[in-house]
Coordinates of C-alpha atoms in Angstrom, one line a residue:
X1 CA -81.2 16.7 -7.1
X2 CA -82.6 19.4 -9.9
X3 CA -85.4 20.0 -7.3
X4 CA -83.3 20.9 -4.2
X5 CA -80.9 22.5 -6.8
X6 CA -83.8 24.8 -7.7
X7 CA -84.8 25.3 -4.3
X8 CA -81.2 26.3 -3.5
X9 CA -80.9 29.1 -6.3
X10 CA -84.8 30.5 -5.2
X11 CA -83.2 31.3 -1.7
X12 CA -80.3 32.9 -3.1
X13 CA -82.0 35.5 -5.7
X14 CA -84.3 36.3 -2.7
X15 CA -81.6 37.0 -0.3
X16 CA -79.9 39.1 -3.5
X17 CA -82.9 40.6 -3.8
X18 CA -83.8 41.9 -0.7
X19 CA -80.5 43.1 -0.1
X20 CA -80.1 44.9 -2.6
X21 CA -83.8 46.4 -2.3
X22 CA -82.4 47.2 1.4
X23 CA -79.1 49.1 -0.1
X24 CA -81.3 51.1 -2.4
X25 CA -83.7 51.9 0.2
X26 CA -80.7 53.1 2.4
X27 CA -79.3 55.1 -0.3
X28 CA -82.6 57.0 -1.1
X29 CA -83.3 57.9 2.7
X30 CA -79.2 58.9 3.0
X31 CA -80.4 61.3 -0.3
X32 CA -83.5 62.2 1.2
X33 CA -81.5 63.2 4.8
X34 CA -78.7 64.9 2.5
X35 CA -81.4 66.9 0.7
X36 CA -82.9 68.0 4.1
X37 CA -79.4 68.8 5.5
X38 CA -78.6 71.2 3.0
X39 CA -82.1 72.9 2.8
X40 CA -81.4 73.5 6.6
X41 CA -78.1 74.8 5.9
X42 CA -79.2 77.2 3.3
X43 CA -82.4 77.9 5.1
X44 CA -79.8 78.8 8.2
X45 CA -77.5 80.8 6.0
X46 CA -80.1 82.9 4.8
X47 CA -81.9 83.5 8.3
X48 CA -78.3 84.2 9.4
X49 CA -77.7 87.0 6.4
X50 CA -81.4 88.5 7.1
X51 CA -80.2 88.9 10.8
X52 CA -77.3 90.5 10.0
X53 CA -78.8 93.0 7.5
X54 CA -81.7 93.6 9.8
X55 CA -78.5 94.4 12.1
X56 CA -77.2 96.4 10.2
X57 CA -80.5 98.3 8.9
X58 CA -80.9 98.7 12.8
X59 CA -77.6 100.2 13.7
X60 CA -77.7 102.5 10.7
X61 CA -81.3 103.8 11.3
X62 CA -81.1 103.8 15.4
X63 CA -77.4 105.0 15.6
X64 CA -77.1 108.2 17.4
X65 CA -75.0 111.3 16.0
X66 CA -73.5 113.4 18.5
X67 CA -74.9 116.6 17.5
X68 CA -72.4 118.9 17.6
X69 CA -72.5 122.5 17.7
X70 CA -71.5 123.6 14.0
X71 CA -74.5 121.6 13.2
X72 CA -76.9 122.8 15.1
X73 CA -79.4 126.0 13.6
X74 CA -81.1 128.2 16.6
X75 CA -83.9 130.5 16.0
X76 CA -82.9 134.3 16.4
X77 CA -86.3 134.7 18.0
X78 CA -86.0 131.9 20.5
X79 CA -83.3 130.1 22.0
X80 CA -84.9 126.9 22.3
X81 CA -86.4 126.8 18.9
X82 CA -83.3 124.7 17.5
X83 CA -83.3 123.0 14.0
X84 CA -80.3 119.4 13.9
X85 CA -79.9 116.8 11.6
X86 CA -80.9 113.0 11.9
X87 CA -78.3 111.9 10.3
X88 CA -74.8 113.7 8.9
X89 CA -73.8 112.4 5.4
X90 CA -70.5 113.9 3.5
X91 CA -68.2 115.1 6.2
X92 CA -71.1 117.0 7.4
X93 CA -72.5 118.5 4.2
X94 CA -75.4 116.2 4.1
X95 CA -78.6 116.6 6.5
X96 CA -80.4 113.6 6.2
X97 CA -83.3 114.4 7.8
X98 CA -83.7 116.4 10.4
X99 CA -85.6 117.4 13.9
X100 CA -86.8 120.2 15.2
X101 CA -86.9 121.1 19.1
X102 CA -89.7 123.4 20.3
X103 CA -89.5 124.5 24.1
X104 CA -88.1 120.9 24.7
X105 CA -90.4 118.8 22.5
X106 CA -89.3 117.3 19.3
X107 CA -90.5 116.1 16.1
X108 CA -88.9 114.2 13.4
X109 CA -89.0 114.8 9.8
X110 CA -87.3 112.1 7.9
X111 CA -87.7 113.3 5.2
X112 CA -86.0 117.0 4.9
X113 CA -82.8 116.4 2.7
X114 CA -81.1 119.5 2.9
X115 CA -77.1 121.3 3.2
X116 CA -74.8 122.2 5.7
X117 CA -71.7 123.8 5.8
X118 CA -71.9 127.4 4.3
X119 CA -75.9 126.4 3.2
X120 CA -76.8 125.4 7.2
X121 CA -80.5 125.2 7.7
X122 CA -81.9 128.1 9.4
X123 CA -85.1 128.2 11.8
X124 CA -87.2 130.8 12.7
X125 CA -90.3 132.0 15.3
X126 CA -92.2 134.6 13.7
X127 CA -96.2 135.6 14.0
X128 CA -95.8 135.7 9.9
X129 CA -99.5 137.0 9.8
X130 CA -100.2 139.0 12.6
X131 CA -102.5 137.5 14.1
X132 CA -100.9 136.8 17.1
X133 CA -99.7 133.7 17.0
X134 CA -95.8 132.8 16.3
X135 CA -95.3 130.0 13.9
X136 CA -91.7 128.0 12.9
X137 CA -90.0 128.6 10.1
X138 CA -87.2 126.2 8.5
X139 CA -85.3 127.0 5.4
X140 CA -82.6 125.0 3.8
X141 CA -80.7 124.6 0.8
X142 CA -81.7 121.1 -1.5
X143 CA -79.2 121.4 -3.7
X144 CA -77.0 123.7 -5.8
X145 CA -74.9 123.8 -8.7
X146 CA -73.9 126.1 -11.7
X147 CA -77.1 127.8 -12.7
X148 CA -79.3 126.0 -10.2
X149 CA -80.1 126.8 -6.4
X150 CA -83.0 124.6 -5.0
X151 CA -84.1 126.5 -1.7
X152 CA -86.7 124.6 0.1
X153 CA -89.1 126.1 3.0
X154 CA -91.3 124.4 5.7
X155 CA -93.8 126.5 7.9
X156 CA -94.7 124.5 10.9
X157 CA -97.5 124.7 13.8
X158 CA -95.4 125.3 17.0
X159 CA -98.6 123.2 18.8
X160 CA -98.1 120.5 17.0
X161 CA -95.3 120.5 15.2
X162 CA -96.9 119.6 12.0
X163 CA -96.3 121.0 8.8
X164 CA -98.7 123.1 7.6
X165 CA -100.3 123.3 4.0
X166 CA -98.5 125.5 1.8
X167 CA -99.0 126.3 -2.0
X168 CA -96.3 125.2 -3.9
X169 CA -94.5 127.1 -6.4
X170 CA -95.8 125.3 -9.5
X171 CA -99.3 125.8 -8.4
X172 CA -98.3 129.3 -7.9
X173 CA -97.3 129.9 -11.2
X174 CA -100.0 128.2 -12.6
X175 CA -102.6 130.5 -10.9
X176 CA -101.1 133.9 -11.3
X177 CA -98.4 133.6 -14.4
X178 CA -98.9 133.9 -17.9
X179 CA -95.6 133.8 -19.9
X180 CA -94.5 133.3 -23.4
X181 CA -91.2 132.9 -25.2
X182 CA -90.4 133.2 -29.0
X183 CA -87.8 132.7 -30.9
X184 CA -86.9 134.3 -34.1
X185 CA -83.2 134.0 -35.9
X186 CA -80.7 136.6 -33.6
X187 CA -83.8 137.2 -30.6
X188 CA -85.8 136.0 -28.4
X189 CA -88.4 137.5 -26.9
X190 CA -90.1 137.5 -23.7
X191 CA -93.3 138.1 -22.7
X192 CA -94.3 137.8 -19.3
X193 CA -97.8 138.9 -17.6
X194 CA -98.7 138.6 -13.5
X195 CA -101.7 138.9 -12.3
X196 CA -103.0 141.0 -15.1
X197 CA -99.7 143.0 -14.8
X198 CA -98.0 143.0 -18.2
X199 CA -94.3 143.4 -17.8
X200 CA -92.2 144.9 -20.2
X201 CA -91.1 142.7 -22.9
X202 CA -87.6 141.3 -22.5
X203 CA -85.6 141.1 -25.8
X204 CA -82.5 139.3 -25.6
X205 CA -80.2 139.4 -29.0
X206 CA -78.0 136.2 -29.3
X207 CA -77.4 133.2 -31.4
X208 CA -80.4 131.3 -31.6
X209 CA -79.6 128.7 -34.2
X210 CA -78.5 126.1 -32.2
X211 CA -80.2 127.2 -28.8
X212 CA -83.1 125.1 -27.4
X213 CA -85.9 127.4 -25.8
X214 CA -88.9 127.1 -23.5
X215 CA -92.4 128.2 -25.0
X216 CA -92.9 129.6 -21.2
X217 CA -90.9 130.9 -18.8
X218 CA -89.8 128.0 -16.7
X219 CA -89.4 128.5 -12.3
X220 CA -88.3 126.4 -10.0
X221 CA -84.3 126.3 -11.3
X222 CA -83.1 129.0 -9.0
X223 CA -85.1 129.7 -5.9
X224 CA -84.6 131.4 -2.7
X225 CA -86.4 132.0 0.4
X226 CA -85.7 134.0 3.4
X227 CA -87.1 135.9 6.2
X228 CA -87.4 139.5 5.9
X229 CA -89.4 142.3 7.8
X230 CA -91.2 139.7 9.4
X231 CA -92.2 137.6 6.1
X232 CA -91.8 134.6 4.4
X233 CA -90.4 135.7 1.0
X234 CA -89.9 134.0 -2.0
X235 CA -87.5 134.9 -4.9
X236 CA -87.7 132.1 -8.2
X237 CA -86.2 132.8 -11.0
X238 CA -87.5 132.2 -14.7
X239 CA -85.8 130.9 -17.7
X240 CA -86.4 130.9 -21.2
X241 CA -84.0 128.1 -22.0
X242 CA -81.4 126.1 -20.5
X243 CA -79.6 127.9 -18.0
X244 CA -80.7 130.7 -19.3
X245 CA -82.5 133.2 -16.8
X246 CA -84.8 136.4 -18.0
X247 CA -86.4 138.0 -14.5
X248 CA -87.6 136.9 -10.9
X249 CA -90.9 136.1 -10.0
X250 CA -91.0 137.6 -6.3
X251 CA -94.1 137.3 -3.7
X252 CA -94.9 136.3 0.1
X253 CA -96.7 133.9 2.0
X254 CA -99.7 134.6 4.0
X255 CA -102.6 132.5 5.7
X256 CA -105.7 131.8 3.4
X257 CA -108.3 129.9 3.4
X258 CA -106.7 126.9 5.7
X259 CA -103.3 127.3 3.5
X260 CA -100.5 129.7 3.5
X261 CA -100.9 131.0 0.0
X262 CA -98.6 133.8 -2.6
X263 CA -99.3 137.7 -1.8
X264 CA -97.8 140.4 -3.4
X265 CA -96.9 139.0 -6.6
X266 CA -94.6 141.1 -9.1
X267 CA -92.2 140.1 -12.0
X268 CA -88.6 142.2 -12.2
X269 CA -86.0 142.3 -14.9
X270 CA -82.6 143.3 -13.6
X271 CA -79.2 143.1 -15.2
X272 CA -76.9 140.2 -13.5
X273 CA -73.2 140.2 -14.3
X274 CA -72.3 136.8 -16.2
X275 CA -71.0 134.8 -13.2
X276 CA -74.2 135.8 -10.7
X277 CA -75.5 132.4 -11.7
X278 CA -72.1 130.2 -11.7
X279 CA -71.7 131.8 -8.2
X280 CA -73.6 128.6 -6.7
X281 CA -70.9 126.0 -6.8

């Protein structure tokens, strides 16, 4: 009797056993599937979000404007030299990016950030060399606010419709400027030399004792281009402080050396009236 007894309670823990080896197998491969489950359903949430923002990146990138006529700039010089933007920003007052249209070809530049309304882009076709061959012209307004105007110009190959290498007015400065600003209590004085051309020194009485001042006259604050008489001229202004403006560094462009390079170079003083540079807003 013990022996069939034992027998009897050996089946039973083996049946319990496997059973309950069974159920926890069962339960792992349930977790297992669960864990799959929801790395797919992530996995397919996030694909889902990627499509949608790659949507979206699309739309906003490929969307086309209709270019209306307030916002597009024509050349003087040629009718079908026109100057649009890629993209309109702030009711119209942001160009971002922009493409210019030669004799019906067309060339992007992404990367021209400029103004409309009263600052529209303008575009020219002018032989600015003489040589006898026309080139394109853009100007347009960066940015502006009280005592600052950021004029920005672009002279471009009409062949190609690249832009072509232009000095910039830092390097500018650097190669034909000499300046130097002191400060003493009630003046400051400014000493400004161009091209071996020593201006007159500016002395400008006011408070000083709480002012912060440059050791060099400063450009790139306040700068204008246009187009006059057939050249691309350049008007920057240069300040001795914050704000604070002494003369205007004025020269051209012309073609030199495989660049269009400063010509012309001359520093003037003039008298502004107090609002000249709060006039930008």
């Amino acid at each position: 009797m013990k022996t069939w007894t034992g027998i009897l309670l050996m089946i039973i823990l083996a049946v319990a056993t496997i059973s309950t080896t069974s159920s926890a197998r069962t339960m792992n491969e349930s977790q297992k599937q669960l864990n799959i489950d929801d790395q797919s359903s992530q996995t397919s949430a996030v694909v889902a979000s990627n499509i949608e923002t790659m949507n979206e990146a699309a739309f906003t990138t490929k969307e086309s404007i209709p270019v209306k006529g307030e916002y597009v700039s024509v050349a003087p010089e040629n009718e079908n030299v026109r100057l649009y933007p890629m993209k309109v920003e702030g009711s119209g007052y942001i160009y971002n990016g922009m493409v210019l249209e030669v004799n019906g070809k067309k060339h992007e530049f992404s990367k021209w950030q400029g103004e409309g309304g009263s600052y529209k882009p303008e575009v020219h076709e002018l032989d600015l060399n003489g040589d006898g061959k026309k080139e394109i012209v853009v100007l347009f307004t960066a940015g502006h606010g009280t005592g600052i105007y950021l004029g920005e110009a672009h002279i471009i190959d009409p062949d190609t419709l690249e832009e072509m290498k232009m000095q910039s007015l830092d390097e500018i400065v650097k190669q034909h400027v000499n300046s130097k600003v002191s400060v003493t209590p009630g003046q400051v004085t400014i000493n400004i030399t161009v091209d071996g051309v020593h201006s007159e020194p500016s002395l400008v009485e006011e408070d000083t004792s709480e002012g912060v001042y440059n050791e060099l006259l400063k450009f790139g604050g306040v700068v204008y281009y246009s187009v006059e008489n057939g050249k691309l001229v350049v008007s920057a202004s240069g300040a001795y402080g914050m704000g604070l403006y002494d003369g205007d560094l004025n020269f051209a462009y012309d073609y030199k050396d495989g660049e269009w390079q400063a010509v012309d170079l001359e520093y003037s003083t003039e008298e502004y009236e107090d609002e000249y540079y709060e006039s930008f807003d």
